[in-house]
Structures are given as structure tokens and as C-alpha cells.
């Protein structure tokens, strides 16, 4: 994975969606009310209470059930791992954190939706500064997790999302190495299981392709299957992913992207001041 994020664990829950709404907006699997009730009952046990399961919103509970086809035991196993990770990562601190400099960089923003109606997140690598230290990498990864978590919490992401990793005009000053990819991949696939609908990385280089071959070894096979690494044919792949009228002109579409037009820096700064 070619993104960014950081850490969280405070007893501050985010707004909980009603179970019915969660079931209606999660994946293509119809959530069984019986399975959801059974899952919630087991999450009320002493073991899961100690893991702060009460902070797991109905939306997330339905998402885990959808991922595991209403198999409660499988969902519980996945939830347990996620709750342990959230405690270690201080997930519940995320809403209180600020990433003003990262937001003003304009390297990460939402633009329109893909052909399935999922919101599209664009990561402009040419606006990113490659990590020089482990602390840099951790902050970058935490920023991405913070950015997506906020979109889920505010209702922008209600099911799945598509990520476009734009490497146009990227130089060695922007590109991340294998150590970063390993760290980012581990945390992001844990933070957002099955939420990524598709990830398109473009255009490739010989080095990136070599890194990708190695990176596949430490990513979940289901995640690997969602990633497209594109060379010179990336416009065709992007048009398969996003309707032409919704795809930015930068990528061969017709949509005007405010974050790719003159004055984008001011727009990024204004958006930061609103959060």
C-alpha cells in the first residue's frame, strides 16, 4: 500500500449509526438481524468489555459481519484483533488530533465517486515528502488513517472507497521505500478491513514494480487482489474505475478538480480551517 497514518486509545466514542442503517450501507452482504444481535450480545461479555468493545459502533459491527458473510465466530475473531490493535494504536484519540500541515499540502483529498458509487480518495505523491525517519513514516500513515476515519465518522464513506495513488511527476524526494510500505500496509489493512474497494497506483516505474512484487508477500491476499499497478495504460484503467464525467481532467476525464486548479493551496488551507 502506498499511503500514510498515526496513533490512538481514549474513552471517547464517535457517533453510533443505528443498526438498521449500518446493515443497509455495509457491503453487498445482507446483514442478518439475528447475527447482529448475537454479535452484540457476545461483545457485551467481560472479555470484550475489557477491550472497549462498547466503543465499536453499529456501522463497524455490521462491516465485520458483512466481511465474514454473517459468520459471528469469524467476525468476533477479527474484531478481537482489531480492538487490540486499536488500543495499541490509540485509535480513539484520532478525532482529537490535528494534521493541519498535512491537509494544507493538498496531497490527500476526496473527489467524486467511482462507477459503483464509492467515494474516491486521491493521494498526490508529487505533493508528498518522503519519510526520512521512522517517526516521519508513522505520522504519514497516521494521517491517512485519520483522514479515512474522519470520512467514515462523518458519513462520507458509508460502505467502500476507492483510492487513486497519483505518481505523476513524482521524484525520489516523494517516493517511499519498502520499509514504509511494510509499515503502512500492516496498519492500514488492519484499520480498514474490506473497506478498500479498489486501489489504483499509477504510473509505475521499474523500481516501484520491484517493490510491489516484494510488498505482496506481507499484504492480505484479498488486499492484493484489489490493487492495480498501472504503467502507460493508466488512463484506461482509471476510466474503468471512474466515469469519464467524474474523473479529473488530469487523468483523461472531464471533471474539473478544484485541487488541481489554480488556487488549490488556498482551498486546502480553507478546508483545514473548517475542521
Short mmCIF file of C-alpha atoms in Angstrom, two decimals:
data_model
loop_
_atom_site.label_atom_id
_atom_site.label_comp_id
_atom_site.label_asym_id
_atom_site.label_seq_id
_atom_site.Cartn_x
_atom_site.Cartn_y
_atom_site.Cartn_z
CA UNK A 1 0.00 0.00 0.00
CA UNK A 2 1.29 3.44 -0.76
CA UNK A 3 -0.25 5.74 1.84
CA UNK A 4 0.02 7.39 5.33
CA UNK A 5 -1.26 7.41 9.15
CA UNK A 6 -0.59 7.53 13.02
CA UNK A 7 -1.78 6.61 16.74
CA UNK A 8 -4.90 6.32 19.28
CA UNK A 9 -6.76 4.97 22.78
CA UNK A 10 -9.09 7.33 24.73
CA UNK A 11 -12.56 6.51 26.03
CA UNK A 12 -14.21 8.88 23.61
CA UNK A 13 -16.65 7.14 21.31
CA UNK A 14 -17.77 8.52 17.99
CA UNK A 15 -21.40 8.76 16.93
CA UNK A 16 -23.06 5.39 16.50
CA UNK A 17 -25.19 4.69 13.46
CA UNK A 18 -28.45 2.81 14.02
CA UNK A 19 -28.09 -0.91 13.39
CA UNK A 20 -30.63 -0.82 10.57
CA UNK A 21 -28.75 1.96 8.82
CA UNK A 22 -25.48 0.15 9.30
CA UNK A 23 -26.89 -3.02 7.80
CA UNK A 24 -28.27 -1.15 4.84
CA UNK A 25 -24.97 0.55 3.98
CA UNK A 26 -22.37 -2.13 4.53
CA UNK A 27 -21.03 -4.22 1.65
CA UNK A 28 -23.20 -6.29 -0.71
CA UNK A 29 -23.93 -8.84 2.02
CA UNK A 30 -27.35 -8.50 3.66
CA UNK A 31 -26.73 -8.36 7.38
CA UNK A 32 -28.73 -10.90 9.36
CA UNK A 33 -30.53 -9.20 12.30
CA UNK A 34 -30.08 -12.41 14.27
CA UNK A 35 -26.34 -12.47 13.57
CA UNK A 36 -26.04 -8.80 14.51
CA UNK A 37 -27.92 -9.37 17.78
CA UNK A 38 -25.78 -12.43 18.56
CA UNK A 39 -22.61 -10.49 17.80
CA UNK A 40 -23.66 -7.58 20.02
CA UNK A 41 -24.53 -9.95 22.87
CA UNK A 42 -21.11 -11.59 22.74
CA UNK A 43 -19.37 -8.22 22.52
CA UNK A 44 -21.02 -7.37 25.85
CA UNK A 45 -19.05 -10.14 27.59
CA UNK A 46 -16.41 -9.27 30.18
CA UNK A 47 -13.61 -10.19 27.77
CA UNK A 48 -14.75 -7.82 25.04
CA UNK A 49 -15.79 -5.14 27.52
CA UNK A 50 -12.19 -5.06 28.70
CA UNK A 51 -11.17 -4.45 25.08
CA UNK A 52 -13.50 -1.42 24.84
CA UNK A 53 -15.95 -3.22 22.53
CA UNK A 54 -18.64 -0.77 23.65
CA UNK A 55 -16.86 1.86 21.53
CA UNK A 56 -17.30 -0.27 18.39
CA UNK A 57 -20.17 1.40 16.54
CA UNK A 58 -23.00 -0.48 14.86
CA UNK A 59 -21.54 0.52 11.49
CA UNK A 60 -18.30 -1.29 12.28
CA UNK A 61 -20.11 -4.32 13.71
CA UNK A 62 -22.14 -4.65 10.53
CA UNK A 63 -18.98 -4.18 8.45
CA UNK A 64 -17.27 -7.10 10.18
CA UNK A 65 -20.34 -9.29 9.72
CA UNK A 66 -20.52 -8.37 6.04
CA UNK A 67 -16.85 -9.17 5.55
CA UNK A 68 -17.34 -12.60 7.13
CA UNK A 69 -20.71 -13.37 5.50
CA UNK A 70 -22.68 -13.25 8.79
CA UNK A 71 -20.33 -15.77 10.42
CA UNK A 72 -20.41 -14.49 14.00
CA UNK A 73 -17.41 -16.51 15.22
CA UNK A 74 -15.23 -15.30 12.35
CA UNK A 75 -16.40 -11.72 12.89
CA UNK A 76 -15.63 -11.94 16.62
CA UNK A 77 -12.14 -13.22 15.92
CA UNK A 78 -11.47 -10.34 13.53
CA UNK A 79 -12.99 -7.81 15.93
CA UNK A 80 -10.81 -9.04 18.79
CA UNK A 81 -7.66 -8.50 16.73
CA UNK A 82 -8.86 -5.07 15.63
CA UNK A 83 -9.74 -3.95 19.17
CA UNK A 84 -6.32 -5.00 20.43
CA UNK A 85 -4.70 -3.08 17.58
CA UNK A 86 -6.88 -0.01 18.24
CA UNK A 87 -5.79 0.09 21.87
CA UNK A 88 -2.12 -0.13 20.89
CA UNK A 89 -2.56 2.44 18.12
CA UNK A 90 -4.63 4.89 20.21
CA UNK A 91 -7.42 4.80 17.62
CA UNK A 92 -9.93 6.64 19.80
CA UNK A 93 -7.58 9.62 20.09
CA UNK A 94 -7.79 10.23 16.34
CA UNK A 95 -10.80 12.61 16.35
CA UNK A 96 -8.93 14.95 18.70
CA UNK A 97 -5.73 15.09 16.66
CA UNK A 98 -4.72 17.75 14.15
CA UNK A 99 -2.84 17.35 10.87
CA UNK A 100 -3.00 20.91 9.59
CA UNK A 101 0.31 20.87 7.72
CA UNK A 102 -0.56 17.59 6.01
CA UNK A 103 -4.01 18.84 4.99
CA UNK A 104 -2.59 22.11 3.64
CA UNK A 105 -0.18 20.12 1.48
CA UNK A 106 -3.13 19.07 -0.69
CA UNK A 107 -1.69 15.60 -1.10
CA UNK A 108 -4.83 13.82 0.10
CA UNK A 109 -8.40 14.72 -0.82
CA UNK A 110 -11.76 13.32 -1.92
CA UNK A 111 -13.09 13.85 -5.45
CA UNK A 112 -16.40 12.46 -6.76
CA UNK A 113 -17.28 8.74 -6.80
CA UNK A 114 -16.34 5.62 -8.72
CA UNK A 115 -18.65 3.62 -11.02
CA UNK A 116 -20.08 1.72 -8.02
CA UNK A 117 -20.86 4.91 -6.12
CA UNK A 118 -17.94 4.71 -3.69
CA UNK A 119 -16.14 7.95 -2.77
CA UNK A 120 -12.75 8.38 -4.44
CA UNK A 121 -9.70 9.39 -2.41
CA UNK A 122 -6.77 10.86 -4.34
CA UNK A 123 -3.22 10.72 -2.99
CA UNK A 124 -0.96 13.14 -4.89
CA UNK A 125 2.53 11.75 -4.39
CA UNK A 126 4.15 14.80 -6.02
CA UNK A 127 2.95 16.84 -3.02
CA UNK A 128 4.29 14.34 -0.51
CA UNK A 129 7.72 14.48 1.12
CA UNK A 130 9.24 11.03 1.54
CA UNK A 131 9.84 9.87 5.10
CA UNK A 132 13.37 10.38 6.40
CA UNK A 133 12.81 8.72 9.78
CA UNK A 134 10.53 6.10 11.30
CA UNK A 135 8.69 8.91 13.09
CA UNK A 136 8.01 10.56 9.71
CA UNK A 137 6.62 7.30 8.34
CA UNK A 138 4.41 6.79 11.38
CA UNK A 139 2.97 10.29 11.12
CA UNK A 140 2.31 9.89 7.40
CA UNK A 141 0.50 6.61 7.93
CA UNK A 142 -1.44 8.04 10.85
CA UNK A 143 -2.55 10.97 8.71
CA UNK A 144 -4.12 8.66 6.15
CA UNK A 145 -5.85 6.62 8.84
CA UNK A 146 -7.08 9.85 10.48
CA UNK A 147 -8.33 11.14 7.12
CA UNK A 148 -10.31 7.99 6.30
CA UNK A 149 -11.59 7.50 9.86
CA UNK A 150 -13.00 11.03 9.77
CA UNK A 151 -14.76 10.28 6.47
CA UNK A 152 -16.36 7.18 8.00
CA UNK A 153 -17.33 9.01 11.18
CA UNK A 154 -18.92 11.92 9.29
CA UNK A 155 -20.77 9.68 6.84
CA UNK A 156 -18.82 10.39 3.64
CA UNK A 157 -17.71 6.75 3.47
CA UNK A 158 -20.76 4.58 4.11
CA UNK A 159 -19.59 1.33 2.58
CA UNK A 160 -16.43 1.08 0.49
CA UNK A 161 -13.96 3.56 -1.01
CA UNK A 162 -11.56 3.72 -3.93
CA UNK A 163 -8.01 5.07 -3.64
CA UNK A 164 -6.07 6.57 -6.55
CA UNK A 165 -2.34 6.86 -5.87
CA UNK A 166 -1.16 9.51 -8.36
CA UNK A 167 2.58 9.21 -9.02
CA UNK A 168 2.66 11.65 -11.96
CA UNK A 169 5.75 13.92 -11.71
CA UNK A 170 6.93 12.01 -8.63
CA UNK A 171 10.68 12.17 -7.91
CA UNK A 172 12.97 10.44 -5.42
CA UNK A 173 12.10 13.22 -2.97
CA UNK A 174 8.48 12.00 -2.96
CA UNK A 175 8.78 8.22 -3.24
CA UNK A 176 8.64 5.92 -0.22
CA UNK A 177 10.70 2.76 0.20
CA UNK A 178 9.97 -0.82 1.19
CA UNK A 179 10.20 -0.20 4.95
CA UNK A 180 7.47 2.42 4.70
CA UNK A 181 5.29 0.19 2.54
CA UNK A 182 5.61 -2.66 5.02
CA UNK A 183 4.64 -0.42 7.95
CA UNK A 184 1.79 1.29 6.08
CA UNK A 185 0.38 -1.93 4.68
CA UNK A 186 0.29 -3.62 8.07
CA UNK A 187 -1.57 -0.79 9.79
CA UNK A 188 -3.93 0.23 7.01
CA UNK A 189 -5.24 -3.25 6.25
CA UNK A 190 -5.85 -3.70 9.99
CA UNK A 191 -7.50 -0.30 10.40
CA UNK A 192 -9.84 -0.67 7.43
CA UNK A 193 -10.57 -4.35 6.72
CA UNK A 194 -12.51 -4.77 3.49
CA UNK A 195 -13.31 -1.05 3.18
CA UNK A 196 -10.99 -0.56 0.20
CA UNK A 197 -12.94 -1.36 -2.98
CA UNK A 198 -10.08 -0.71 -5.38
CA UNK A 199 -6.61 0.86 -5.26
CA UNK A 200 -5.03 2.12 -8.48
CA UNK A 201 -1.34 3.09 -8.42
CA UNK A 202 -0.05 4.94 -11.50
CA UNK A 203 2.17 5.36 -13.40
CA UNK A 204 4.70 2.72 -12.41
CA UNK A 205 8.47 2.64 -12.62
CA UNK A 206 10.83 -0.32 -12.67
CA UNK A 207 11.70 0.31 -9.02
CA UNK A 208 8.06 0.56 -7.96
CA UNK A 209 7.20 -2.66 -9.75
CA UNK A 210 10.08 -4.42 -7.97
CA UNK A 211 8.91 -3.05 -4.60
CA UNK A 212 5.38 -4.18 -5.36
CA UNK A 213 6.49 -7.75 -6.04
CA UNK A 214 8.10 -7.82 -2.58
CA UNK A 215 5.24 -5.97 -0.86
CA UNK A 216 2.69 -8.58 -1.95
CA UNK A 217 4.31 -11.01 0.47
CA UNK A 218 3.22 -9.11 3.58
CA UNK A 219 -0.23 -7.97 2.43
CA UNK A 220 -3.51 -9.83 2.85
CA UNK A 221 -4.22 -11.66 -0.44
CA UNK A 222 -7.67 -10.04 -0.56
CA UNK A 223 -6.00 -6.62 -0.41
CA UNK A 224 -3.52 -7.59 -3.11
CA UNK A 225 -6.40 -8.56 -5.38
CA UNK A 226 -7.83 -5.04 -5.16
CA UNK A 227 -4.65 -3.24 -6.19
CA UNK A 228 -3.91 -2.33 -9.81
CA UNK A 229 -0.38 -1.22 -10.67
CA UNK A 230 -0.52 0.64 -13.98
CA UNK A 231 2.11 1.83 -16.44
CA UNK A 232 1.36 3.87 -19.56
CA UNK A 233 -2.17 2.47 -19.82
CA UNK A 234 -3.32 4.04 -16.55
CA UNK A 235 -5.92 6.33 -18.14
CA UNK A 236 -7.82 3.32 -19.50
CA UNK A 237 -7.76 1.64 -16.08
CA UNK A 238 -8.92 4.84 -14.37
CA UNK A 239 -11.80 5.16 -16.83
CA UNK A 240 -12.78 1.58 -15.99
CA UNK A 241 -12.87 2.65 -12.35
CA UNK A 242 -14.45 6.12 -12.56
CA UNK A 243 -16.97 7.51 -15.06
CA UNK A 244 -15.41 9.97 -17.50
CA UNK A 245 -17.52 12.87 -16.22
CA UNK A 246 -16.33 12.19 -12.66
CA UNK A 247 -12.66 11.53 -13.47
CA UNK A 248 -10.37 14.60 -13.20
CA UNK A 249 -9.06 16.00 -16.47
CA UNK A 250 -5.54 15.32 -15.20
CA UNK A 251 -6.28 11.62 -15.66
CA UNK A 252 -8.08 11.79 -19.01
CA UNK A 253 -11.57 12.53 -17.69
CA UNK A 254 -13.84 15.56 -17.93
CA UNK A 255 -14.27 16.56 -14.29
CA UNK A 256 -12.84 19.84 -13.02
CA UNK A 257 -10.80 19.03 -9.92
CA UNK A 258 -10.59 22.13 -7.66
CA UNK A 259 -7.47 20.67 -6.06
CA UNK A 260 -5.73 20.56 -9.46
CA UNK A 261 -6.65 24.09 -10.50
CA UNK A 262 -5.03 27.45 -9.79
CA UNK A 263 -5.66 28.45 -6.19
CA UNK A 264 -5.72 24.90 -4.82
CA UNK A 265 -3.39 25.92 -1.98
CA UNK A 266 -5.95 28.43 -0.71
CA UNK A 267 -8.71 25.82 -0.97
CA UNK A 268 -6.64 23.33 1.00
CA UNK A 269 -5.95 25.93 3.68
CA UNK A 270 -9.63 26.87 3.85
CA UNK A 271 -10.67 23.23 4.22
CA UNK A 272 -8.14 22.81 7.02
CA UNK A 273 -9.54 25.78 8.94
CA UNK A 274 -13.03 24.24 8.79
CA UNK A 275 -12.01 21.00 10.54
#
